[in-house]
Tab-separated table of C-alpha atoms in Angstrom:
chain	number	residue	atom	x	y	z
A	299	UNK	CA	-11.559	-30.403	120.816
A	300	UNK	CA	-9.976	-33.485	122.400
A	301	UNK	CA	-11.413	-35.693	119.629
A	302	UNK	CA	-9.969	-33.411	116.921
A	303	UNK	CA	-6.540	-33.525	118.577
A	304	UNK	CA	-6.665	-37.338	118.746
A	305	UNK	CA	-7.624	-37.532	115.049
A	306	UNK	CA	-4.660	-35.334	114.073
A	307	UNK	CA	-2.287	-37.468	116.122
A	308	UNK	CA	-3.713	-40.672	114.613
A	309	UNK	CA	-3.357	-39.379	111.044
A	310	UNK	CA	0.211	-38.270	111.713
A	311	UNK	CA	1.110	-41.587	113.372
A	312	UNK	CA	-0.352	-43.751	110.588
A	313	UNK	CA	1.297	-41.824	107.771
A	314	UNK	CA	4.623	-41.612	109.582
A	315	UNK	CA	4.773	-45.401	109.492
A	316	UNK	CA	4.804	-45.357	105.692
A	317	UNK	CA	7.910	-44.896	103.528
A	318	UNK	CA	8.452	-41.232	102.586
A	319	UNK	CA	7.596	-41.838	98.928
A	320	UNK	CA	4.289	-43.495	99.858
A	321	UNK	CA	3.488	-40.776	102.374
A	322	UNK	CA	3.953	-38.171	99.650
A	323	UNK	CA	1.815	-40.236	97.263
A	324	UNK	CA	-1.045	-40.226	99.777
A	325	UNK	CA	-0.781	-36.511	100.536
A	326	UNK	CA	-0.750	-35.458	96.868
A	327	UNK	CA	-4.130	-37.151	96.405
A	328	UNK	CA	-5.873	-35.213	99.160
A	329	UNK	CA	-8.455	-32.570	98.198
A	330	UNK	CA	-7.550	-28.926	98.750
A	331	UNK	CA	-9.617	-28.595	101.948
A	332	UNK	CA	-7.816	-31.567	103.487
A	333	UNK	CA	-4.429	-30.127	102.517
A	334	UNK	CA	-5.234	-26.986	104.502
A	335	UNK	CA	-6.288	-29.029	107.545
A	336	UNK	CA	-3.315	-31.390	107.375
A	337	UNK	CA	-0.963	-28.400	107.259
A	338	UNK	CA	-1.952	-27.710	110.863
A	339	UNK	CA	-1.035	-31.214	112.102
A	340	UNK	CA	2.689	-30.613	112.592
A	341	UNK	CA	5.505	-28.333	111.457
A	342	UNK	CA	6.998	-30.941	109.153
A	343	UNK	CA	3.760	-31.327	107.248
A	344	UNK	CA	3.223	-27.566	107.196
A	345	UNK	CA	6.627	-27.142	105.521
A	346	UNK	CA	6.058	-30.085	103.149
A	347	UNK	CA	2.543	-29.125	102.060
A	348	UNK	CA	3.544	-25.511	101.392
A	349	UNK	CA	6.718	-26.338	99.452
A	350	UNK	CA	6.920	-25.430	95.773
A	351	UNK	CA	7.677	-29.045	94.842
A	352	UNK	CA	4.611	-30.433	96.612
A	353	UNK	CA	2.276	-27.696	95.350
A	354	UNK	CA	3.488	-28.248	91.777
A	355	UNK	CA	3.017	-32.025	92.031
A	356	UNK	CA	-0.431	-31.663	93.607
A	357	UNK	CA	-1.551	-29.142	90.971
A	358	UNK	CA	-0.422	-31.318	88.041
A	359	UNK	CA	-2.254	-34.325	89.478
A	360	UNK	CA	-5.409	-32.300	90.173
A	361	UNK	CA	-5.372	-30.726	86.701
A	362	UNK	CA	-4.941	-34.158	85.087
A	363	UNK	CA	-8.333	-35.119	86.516
A	364	UNK	CA	-10.048	-32.232	84.728
A	365	UNK	CA	-10.159	-34.310	81.561
A	366	UNK	CA	-12.856	-36.326	83.357
A	367	UNK	CA	-14.820	-33.220	84.391
A	368	UNK	CA	-17.673	-31.670	82.452
A	369	UNK	CA	-16.207	-28.798	80.382
A	370	UNK	CA	-18.480	-26.257	82.114
A	371	UNK	CA	-17.030	-27.290	85.486
A	372	UNK	CA	-13.688	-25.892	84.300
A	373	UNK	CA	-15.130	-22.350	84.272
A	374	UNK	CA	-15.792	-19.564	86.756
A	375	UNK	CA	-18.403	-16.898	86.117
A	376	UNK	CA	-19.768	-13.757	87.723
A	377	UNK	CA	-23.495	-13.929	88.312
A	378	UNK	CA	-24.864	-10.382	88.149
A	379	UNK	CA	-27.757	-9.161	90.311
A	380	UNK	CA	-31.110	-8.550	88.712
A	381	UNK	CA	-32.380	-5.113	87.788
A	382	UNK	CA	-33.600	-4.740	91.368
A	383	UNK	CA	-30.665	-3.382	93.365
A	384	UNK	CA	-29.663	-4.974	96.645
A	385	UNK	CA	-28.634	-8.384	95.383
A	386	UNK	CA	-24.895	-9.157	95.530
A	387	UNK	CA	-22.757	-10.178	92.585
A	388	UNK	CA	-21.669	-13.813	93.015
A	389	UNK	CA	-18.681	-15.739	91.710
A	390	UNK	CA	-19.718	-19.283	90.844
A	391	UNK	CA	-18.244	-22.336	89.176
A	392	UNK	CA	-19.627	-23.429	85.830
A	393	UNK	CA	-21.415	-26.162	87.761
A	394	UNK	CA	-23.265	-23.538	89.827
A	395	UNK	CA	-21.355	-23.745	93.131
A	396	UNK	CA	-21.167	-20.351	94.847
A	397	UNK	CA	-17.624	-19.321	95.832
A	398	UNK	CA	-17.772	-15.609	96.756
A	399	UNK	CA	-20.163	-12.685	97.001
A	400	UNK	CA	-19.374	-9.055	96.195
A	401	UNK	CA	-21.736	-6.659	97.936
A	402	UNK	CA	-20.162	-3.459	96.619
A	403	UNK	CA	-20.183	-4.357	92.927
A	404	UNK	CA	-22.328	-2.280	90.591
A	405	UNK	CA	-24.227	-4.146	87.942
A	406	UNK	CA	-22.132	-4.974	84.860
A	407	UNK	CA	-19.068	-3.102	86.140
A	408	UNK	CA	-17.146	-6.036	87.585
A	409	UNK	CA	-14.538	-8.184	85.868
A	410	UNK	CA	-12.399	-11.252	86.570
A	411	UNK	CA	-9.081	-12.098	84.942
A	412	UNK	CA	-9.552	-14.629	82.082
A	413	UNK	CA	-7.289	-17.222	83.728
A	414	UNK	CA	-5.453	-17.512	87.067
A	415	UNK	CA	-1.923	-16.139	87.367
A	416	UNK	CA	0.160	-18.708	89.260
A	417	UNK	CA	-2.998	-19.887	90.998
A	418	UNK	CA	-4.610	-16.542	91.870
A	419	UNK	CA	-7.254	-14.463	90.103
A	420	UNK	CA	-7.981	-10.744	90.166
A	421	UNK	CA	-11.483	-9.333	90.598
A	422	UNK	CA	-11.847	-5.693	89.573
A	423	UNK	CA	-14.758	-3.402	90.441
A	424	UNK	CA	-13.873	-0.246	88.471
A	425	UNK	CA	-16.661	1.871	89.974
A	426	UNK	CA	-15.959	1.048	93.629
A	427	UNK	CA	-13.869	3.560	95.558
A	428	UNK	CA	-13.836	1.500	98.764
A	429	UNK	CA	-12.923	-2.004	97.506
A	430	UNK	CA	-11.959	-1.914	93.808
A	431	UNK	CA	-9.703	-5.014	93.861
A	432	UNK	CA	-9.968	-8.533	95.285
A	433	UNK	CA	-7.419	-11.338	94.879
A	434	UNK	CA	-8.684	-14.889	95.284
A	435	UNK	CA	-7.915	-18.587	94.960
A	436	UNK	CA	-10.993	-20.377	93.614
A	437	UNK	CA	-9.651	-23.781	94.724
A	438	UNK	CA	-9.139	-22.983	98.404
A	439	UNK	CA	-11.780	-20.201	98.394
A	440	UNK	CA	-9.348	-17.861	100.113
A	441	UNK	CA	-9.593	-14.179	99.184
A	442	UNK	CA	-8.181	-10.801	100.139
A	443	UNK	CA	-9.582	-7.296	99.685
A	444	UNK	CA	-6.895	-4.828	98.690
A	445	UNK	CA	-7.024	-1.329	100.182
A	446	UNK	CA	-8.196	1.369	97.770
A	447	UNK	CA	-5.365	3.133	95.947
A	448	UNK	CA	-4.718	6.608	97.425
A	449	UNK	CA	-5.007	8.064	93.914
A	450	UNK	CA	-8.699	7.071	93.836
A	451	UNK	CA	-9.775	8.911	96.964
A	452	UNK	CA	-12.261	11.472	95.745
A	453	UNK	CA	-10.806	11.334	92.237
A	454	UNK	CA	-13.080	9.598	89.755
A	455	UNK	CA	-10.660	10.323	86.908
A	456	UNK	CA	-8.106	8.000	88.548
A	457	UNK	CA	-10.736	5.304	89.073
A	458	UNK	CA	-12.403	5.080	85.676
A	459	UNK	CA	-11.221	4.525	83.094
A	460	UNK	CA	-8.330	2.534	84.508
A	461	UNK	CA	-6.834	-0.845	83.742
A	462	UNK	CA	-5.236	-3.412	86.050
A	463	UNK	CA	-3.686	-6.865	85.919
A	464	UNK	CA	-2.210	-9.491	88.236
A	465	UNK	CA	1.365	-10.653	87.643
A	466	UNK	CA	3.899	-12.905	89.385
A	467	UNK	CA	7.429	-11.913	90.367
A	468	UNK	CA	9.414	-15.150	89.999
A	469	UNK	CA	12.475	-13.715	91.733
A	470	UNK	CA	10.625	-12.604	94.861
A	471	UNK	CA	7.996	-15.385	94.514
A	472	UNK	CA	5.128	-13.012	95.066
A	473	UNK	CA	2.153	-11.613	93.155
A	474	UNK	CA	1.737	-7.950	92.221
A	475	UNK	CA	-1.338	-6.022	91.109
A	476	UNK	CA	-0.382	-3.386	88.528
A	477	UNK	CA	-2.752	-0.599	87.484
A	478	UNK	CA	-2.591	2.243	84.970
A	479	UNK	CA	-4.693	5.330	85.611
A	480	UNK	CA	-5.173	8.950	84.616
A	481	UNK	CA	-2.761	10.940	86.781
A	482	UNK	CA	-4.071	14.357	85.767
A	483	UNK	CA	-5.712	16.172	88.659
A	484	UNK	CA	-3.918	13.983	91.217
A	485	UNK	CA	-2.276	17.139	92.541
A	486	UNK	CA	-4.033	20.455	92.872
A	487	UNK	CA	-3.697	22.460	89.679
A	488	UNK	CA	-2.131	19.543	87.769
A	489	UNK	CA	-3.720	19.423	84.314
A	490	UNK	CA	-1.127	17.235	82.602
A	491	UNK	CA	-2.702	14.224	80.828
A	492	UNK	CA	-0.038	11.814	82.085
A	493	UNK	CA	-0.856	8.144	82.487
A	494	UNK	CA	0.638	6.834	85.710
A	495	UNK	CA	1.343	3.421	87.164
A	496	UNK	CA	1.066	2.088	90.693
A	497	UNK	CA	1.287	-1.418	92.112
A	498	UNK	CA	0.501	-3.480	95.193
A	499	UNK	CA	2.707	-6.376	96.325
A	500	UNK	CA	0.917	-9.310	97.959
A	501	UNK	CA	2.641	-11.170	100.773
A	502	UNK	CA	4.771	-8.205	101.811
A	503	UNK	CA	5.194	-7.163	105.428
A	504	UNK	CA	2.453	-5.126	107.132
A	505	UNK	CA	4.419	-1.910	106.687
A	506	UNK	CA	4.746	-2.538	102.931
A	507	UNK	CA	1.123	-3.494	102.242
A	508	UNK	CA	0.299	-0.368	100.333
A	509	UNK	CA	0.002	0.974	96.820
A	510	UNK	CA	3.225	2.511	95.561
A	511	UNK	CA	4.804	3.697	92.318
A	512	UNK	CA	7.045	1.224	90.475
A	513	UNK	CA	10.798	1.276	90.837
A	514	UNK	CA	12.716	4.228	89.361
A	515	UNK	CA	12.494	3.980	85.618
A	516	UNK	CA	9.035	2.380	85.689
A	517	UNK	CA	7.484	5.146	83.619
A	518	UNK	CA	4.970	4.613	80.830
A	519	UNK	CA	6.725	5.315	77.476
A	520	UNK	CA	6.153	8.918	76.433
A	521	UNK	CA	4.644	7.874	73.103
A	522	UNK	CA	1.873	6.080	75.015
A	523	UNK	CA	1.516	8.328	78.067
A	524	UNK	CA	-1.290	10.512	76.764
A	525	UNK	CA	-5.013	10.135	77.557
A	526	UNK	CA	-5.445	8.106	74.354
A	527	UNK	CA	-3.860	5.146	76.173
A	528	UNK	CA	-6.813	4.654	78.514
A	529	UNK	CA	-9.226	5.381	75.685
A	530	UNK	CA	-7.553	2.602	73.727
A	531	UNK	CA	-7.487	0.114	76.611
A	532	UNK	CA	-10.750	0.762	78.460
A	533	UNK	CA	-12.866	-0.728	75.674
A	534	UNK	CA	-10.532	-3.668	75.230
A	535	UNK	CA	-9.652	-6.294	77.820
A	536	UNK	CA	-7.483	-6.775	80.878
A	537	UNK	CA	-3.724	-7.234	80.410
A	538	UNK	CA	-2.370	-10.730	79.872
A	539	UNK	CA	0.450	-12.148	82.010
A	540	UNK	CA	3.032	-14.236	80.165
A	541	UNK	CA	6.603	-15.165	81.125
A	542	UNK	CA	7.099	-12.473	83.750
A	543	UNK	CA	5.381	-9.627	81.850
A	544	UNK	CA	1.945	-8.045	81.828
A	545	UNK	CA	0.898	-7.099	78.287
A	546	UNK	CA	-1.704	-4.551	77.169
A	547	UNK	CA	-2.912	-4.256	73.587
A	548	UNK	CA	-3.170	-0.564	72.693
A	549	UNK	CA	-5.499	-0.303	69.719
A	550	UNK	CA	-6.728	3.306	69.390
A	551	UNK	CA	-9.849	4.227	67.443
A	552	UNK	CA	-7.801	6.987	65.774
A	553	UNK	CA	-4.461	5.420	64.731
A	554	UNK	CA	-2.998	8.813	63.842
A	555	UNK	CA	-3.113	9.823	67.547
A	556	UNK	CA	-0.789	7.032	68.689
A	557	UNK	CA	0.629	3.792	67.291
A	558	UNK	CA	-0.985	0.392	67.607
A	559	UNK	CA	1.292	-1.430	70.012
A	560	UNK	CA	1.702	-4.008	72.744
A	561	UNK	CA	2.712	-2.311	75.987
A	562	UNK	CA	4.621	-4.642	78.319
A	563	UNK	CA	5.534	-4.352	82.002
A	564	UNK	CA	8.185	-6.469	83.718
A	565	UNK	CA	6.691	-7.526	87.054
A	566	UNK	CA	10.120	-8.276	88.564
A	567	UNK	CA	12.013	-5.215	87.272
A	568	UNK	CA	8.947	-2.928	87.384
A	569	UNK	CA	9.796	-1.324	84.054
A	570	UNK	CA	7.897	-0.804	80.809
A	571	UNK	CA	8.733	-1.789	77.275
A	572	UNK	CA	6.841	-1.360	74.015
A	573	UNK	CA	6.444	-3.637	71.021
A	574	UNK	CA	5.296	-2.469	67.620
A	575	UNK	CA	2.342	-4.073	65.895
A	576	UNK	CA	2.959	-7.394	64.164
A	577	UNK	CA	3.852	-6.705	60.489
A	578	UNK	CA	1.409	-9.216	58.927
A	579	UNK	CA	-1.571	-7.354	60.392
A	580	UNK	CA	-3.642	-4.959	58.353
A	581	UNK	CA	-4.960	-2.376	60.834
A	582	UNK	CA	-7.242	-0.606	58.380
A	583	UNK	CA	-10.426	-1.407	60.264
A	584	UNK	CA	-10.787	-4.983	59.066
A	585	UNK	CA	-11.564	-6.898	62.228
A	586	UNK	CA	-10.498	-6.445	65.836
A	587	UNK	CA	-7.861	-8.093	67.994
A	588	UNK	CA	-7.095	-9.039	71.593
A	589	UNK	CA	-4.306	-10.731	73.536
A	590	UNK	CA	-4.360	-14.108	75.253
A	591	UNK	CA	-1.982	-16.737	76.632
A	592	UNK	CA	-1.777	-20.207	75.104
A	593	UNK	CA	0.776	-22.850	76.115
A	594	UNK	CA	2.769	-20.258	78.049
A	595	UNK	CA	3.188	-17.963	75.024
A	596	UNK	CA	1.774	-14.547	74.244
A	597	UNK	CA	-0.788	-14.751	71.446
A	598	UNK	CA	-2.910	-12.255	69.554
A	599	UNK	CA	-6.384	-13.236	68.375
A	600	UNK	CA	-7.525	-11.495	65.217
A	601	UNK	CA	-11.300	-11.423	64.850
A	602	UNK	CA	-12.314	-11.482	61.182
A	603	UNK	CA	-15.775	-12.990	61.698
A	604	UNK	CA	-17.713	-9.997	60.378
A	605	UNK	CA	-16.105	-9.654	57.012
A	606	UNK	CA	-15.762	-11.919	54.001
A	607	UNK	CA	-13.011	-13.970	55.666
A	608	UNK	CA	-15.232	-15.361	58.457
A	609	UNK	CA	-12.184	-16.366	60.467
A	610	UNK	CA	-10.562	-16.267	63.869
A	611	UNK	CA	-6.780	-16.164	63.581
A	612	UNK	CA	-4.369	-16.848	66.442
A	613	UNK	CA	-0.885	-15.388	66.096
A	614	UNK	CA	1.915	-16.431	68.454
A	615	UNK	CA	4.823	-14.218	69.483
A	616	UNK	CA	8.440	-15.349	69.682
A	617	UNK	CA	8.530	-18.577	67.680
A	618	UNK	CA	12.300	-18.715	67.307
A	619	UNK	CA	12.709	-14.925	67.348
A	620	UNK	CA	11.136	-11.576	68.134
A	621	UNK	CA	8.347	-11.881	65.611
A	622	UNK	CA	4.746	-13.009	65.218
A	623	UNK	CA	3.699	-16.094	63.285
A	624	UNK	CA	0.293	-17.493	62.399
A	625	UNK	CA	-0.389	-20.401	64.779
A	626	UNK	CA	-4.005	-21.313	64.056
A	627	UNK	CA	-6.883	-20.322	61.785
A	628	UNK	CA	-10.480	-21.202	62.735
A	629	UNK	CA	-12.800	-21.111	59.727
A	630	UNK	CA	-16.205	-20.462	61.262
A	631	UNK	CA	-18.036	-20.963	57.991
A	632	UNK	CA	-17.068	-24.638	58.174
A	633	UNK	CA	-16.956	-25.162	61.924
A	634	UNK	CA	-20.228	-23.423	62.777
A	635	UNK	CA	-22.151	-26.582	61.902
A	636	UNK	CA	-20.995	-28.038	65.229
A	637	UNK	CA	-22.556	-25.352	67.427
A	638	UNK	CA	-25.247	-23.541	65.465
A	639	UNK	CA	-24.298	-20.671	63.246
A	640	UNK	CA	-25.149	-17.852	65.647
A	641	UNK	CA	-23.067	-19.142	68.558
A	642	UNK	CA	-19.839	-17.675	67.195
A	643	UNK	CA	-20.757	-15.776	64.056
A	644	UNK	CA	-23.582	-13.735	65.612
A	645	UNK	CA	-22.071	-12.066	68.729
A	646	UNK	CA	-20.404	-8.668	68.377
A	647	UNK	CA	-17.384	-9.678	70.462
A	648	UNK	CA	-15.513	-12.857	71.337
A	649	UNK	CA	-12.574	-13.591	73.617
A	650	UNK	CA	-10.189	-16.541	73.817
A	651	UNK	CA	-9.950	-17.285	77.549
A	652	UNK	CA	-7.135	-19.819	77.289
A	653	UNK	CA	-6.395	-23.461	76.727
A	654	UNK	CA	-6.758	-26.632	78.793
A	655	UNK	CA	-5.911	-30.157	77.676
A	656	UNK	CA	-5.446	-29.001	74.024
A	657	UNK	CA	-8.973	-27.488	73.970
A	658	UNK	CA	-9.341	-23.709	73.464
A	659	UNK	CA	-12.095	-21.903	75.416
A	660	UNK	CA	-13.846	-18.959	73.692
A	661	UNK	CA	-16.297	-16.588	75.428
A	662	UNK	CA	-18.843	-14.517	73.480
A	663	UNK	CA	-20.629	-11.265	74.285
A	664	UNK	CA	-23.925	-13.156	74.140
A	665	UNK	CA	-22.917	-15.051	77.256
A	666	UNK	CA	-21.944	-18.363	75.691
A	667	UNK	CA	-18.661	-20.254	76.049
A	668	UNK	CA	-17.535	-22.449	73.164
A	669	UNK	CA	-14.665	-24.928	73.088
A	670	UNK	CA	-12.555	-25.571	70.004
A	671	UNK	CA	-10.486	-28.713	69.494
A	672	UNK	CA	-7.701	-27.980	66.968
A	673	UNK	CA	-7.135	-31.693	66.348
A	674	UNK	CA	-10.596	-32.619	65.118
A	675	UNK	CA	-11.862	-29.090	64.379
A	676	UNK	CA	-14.941	-29.508	66.602
A	677	UNK	CA	-16.656	-26.470	68.138
A	678	UNK	CA	-18.989	-27.222	71.060
A	679	UNK	CA	-21.101	-24.816	73.120
A	680	UNK	CA	-20.587	-25.763	76.771
A	681	UNK	CA	-22.020	-22.904	78.809
A	682	UNK	CA	-24.609	-20.113	78.782
A	683	UNK	CA	-24.596	-17.164	81.180
A	684	UNK	CA	-27.878	-15.922	82.609
A	685	UNK	CA	-30.316	-13.611	80.871
A	686	UNK	CA	-29.127	-10.042	80.602
A	687	UNK	CA	-25.792	-10.615	78.879
A	688	UNK	CA	-27.578	-11.993	75.818
A	689	UNK	CA	-29.332	-8.595	75.351
A	690	UNK	CA	-26.540	-6.164	76.262
A	691	UNK	CA	-23.505	-6.996	74.146
A	692	UNK	CA	-20.426	-5.189	75.421
A	693	UNK	CA	-16.811	-6.167	75.937
A	694	UNK	CA	-17.454	-6.050	79.687
A	695	UNK	CA	-19.580	-9.176	79.378
A	696	UNK	CA	-16.480	-11.042	78.145
A	697	UNK	CA	-14.825	-10.300	81.499
A	698	UNK	CA	-17.466	-12.194	83.454
A	699	UNK	CA	-16.037	-15.622	82.612
A	700	UNK	CA	-12.714	-17.171	83.573
A	701	UNK	CA	-10.960	-20.515	83.436
A	702	UNK	CA	-10.768	-22.547	86.643
A	703	UNK	CA	-7.406	-24.109	87.467
A	704	UNK	CA	-6.488	-26.065	90.594
A	705	UNK	CA	-3.973	-24.351	92.855
A	706	UNK	CA	-2.736	-24.225	96.451
A	707	UNK	CA	-1.316	-20.708	96.071
A	708	UNK	CA	-1.584	-18.646	99.231
A	709	UNK	CA	-3.626	-15.440	99.316
A	710	UNK	CA	-2.041	-12.891	101.671
């Protein structure tokens, strides 16, 4: 104990002799584990190392080094237990390093957000009544188990199907978990098929650490409040957070029951909005679509691999107005020569995870992750999940992979 105290004093004394700019230069080059230890040296360092300016500078420098990393090392994945029950689900880096274990996760029914939201990721176990949600920072390995929502206690209808996402309130500088669930049966004798919303604010005081409804006015639009909403979202993917909003793609199997739309939720105002489908799309059954975030913009990926087009199209929202425009077209008939034809043309489902250093990361339902470089047109397979995913192709398998991004964000 005495030796540790002397080391802290020595480190503080040596760095305090340097000019402030040089001291900051040294501290921004420390690894995440050292940052956490150095924060305990003195109050000045604790304030400096937790400041938004320092965290932003450190993150940019750490992310700039990822260009030197193996592409697979920029991924996180959920390693499922074998058919023999009893083994935990593990969250690992693409390089194989174990970060977390989830003992209460049922096989296949566990998902991770495709990319961190302001440094934090959401783990969702939709069939767990005791611990359905975890929030974590893969860089610092800090995590928090959220309490189960009161609506789920003894009510399977409120637990599955349900959909949840992690957003960031820039005004309050805090994260919020937002979930949509079937509110019918929540009260005795209540048979109304109303879709309800509840949220959990991280970093709030002990008395406020609870699930609650959104602010007054935070009601799901009536045109999308029927049971078809969860039917349309449960087989798709988690919501995408972009520019203060969580976005769900509502793509029903029976379009006459409700419109195809993008449902949006303002994390700061806690209110819903609804966008109509992009006009250039032909929703007559040709291909599927999902949402993603690229370069800080909301994008829609149109999957036309299994028809004559053989394409993946990426449409971006808001280029100079409230409209969609075609940003990128990936012709798999030409590009497949880089990865083997079955890597992207064979799987039933694909998902664009996001973008790092101009390279786009694409996960497939056969457990592979492929990168696409828009500059040179190269497609390269960088990662393969273990065994069972290659045999059981569902959209859930796309939610087992996430991008890794450096962050010092605090998990409360």
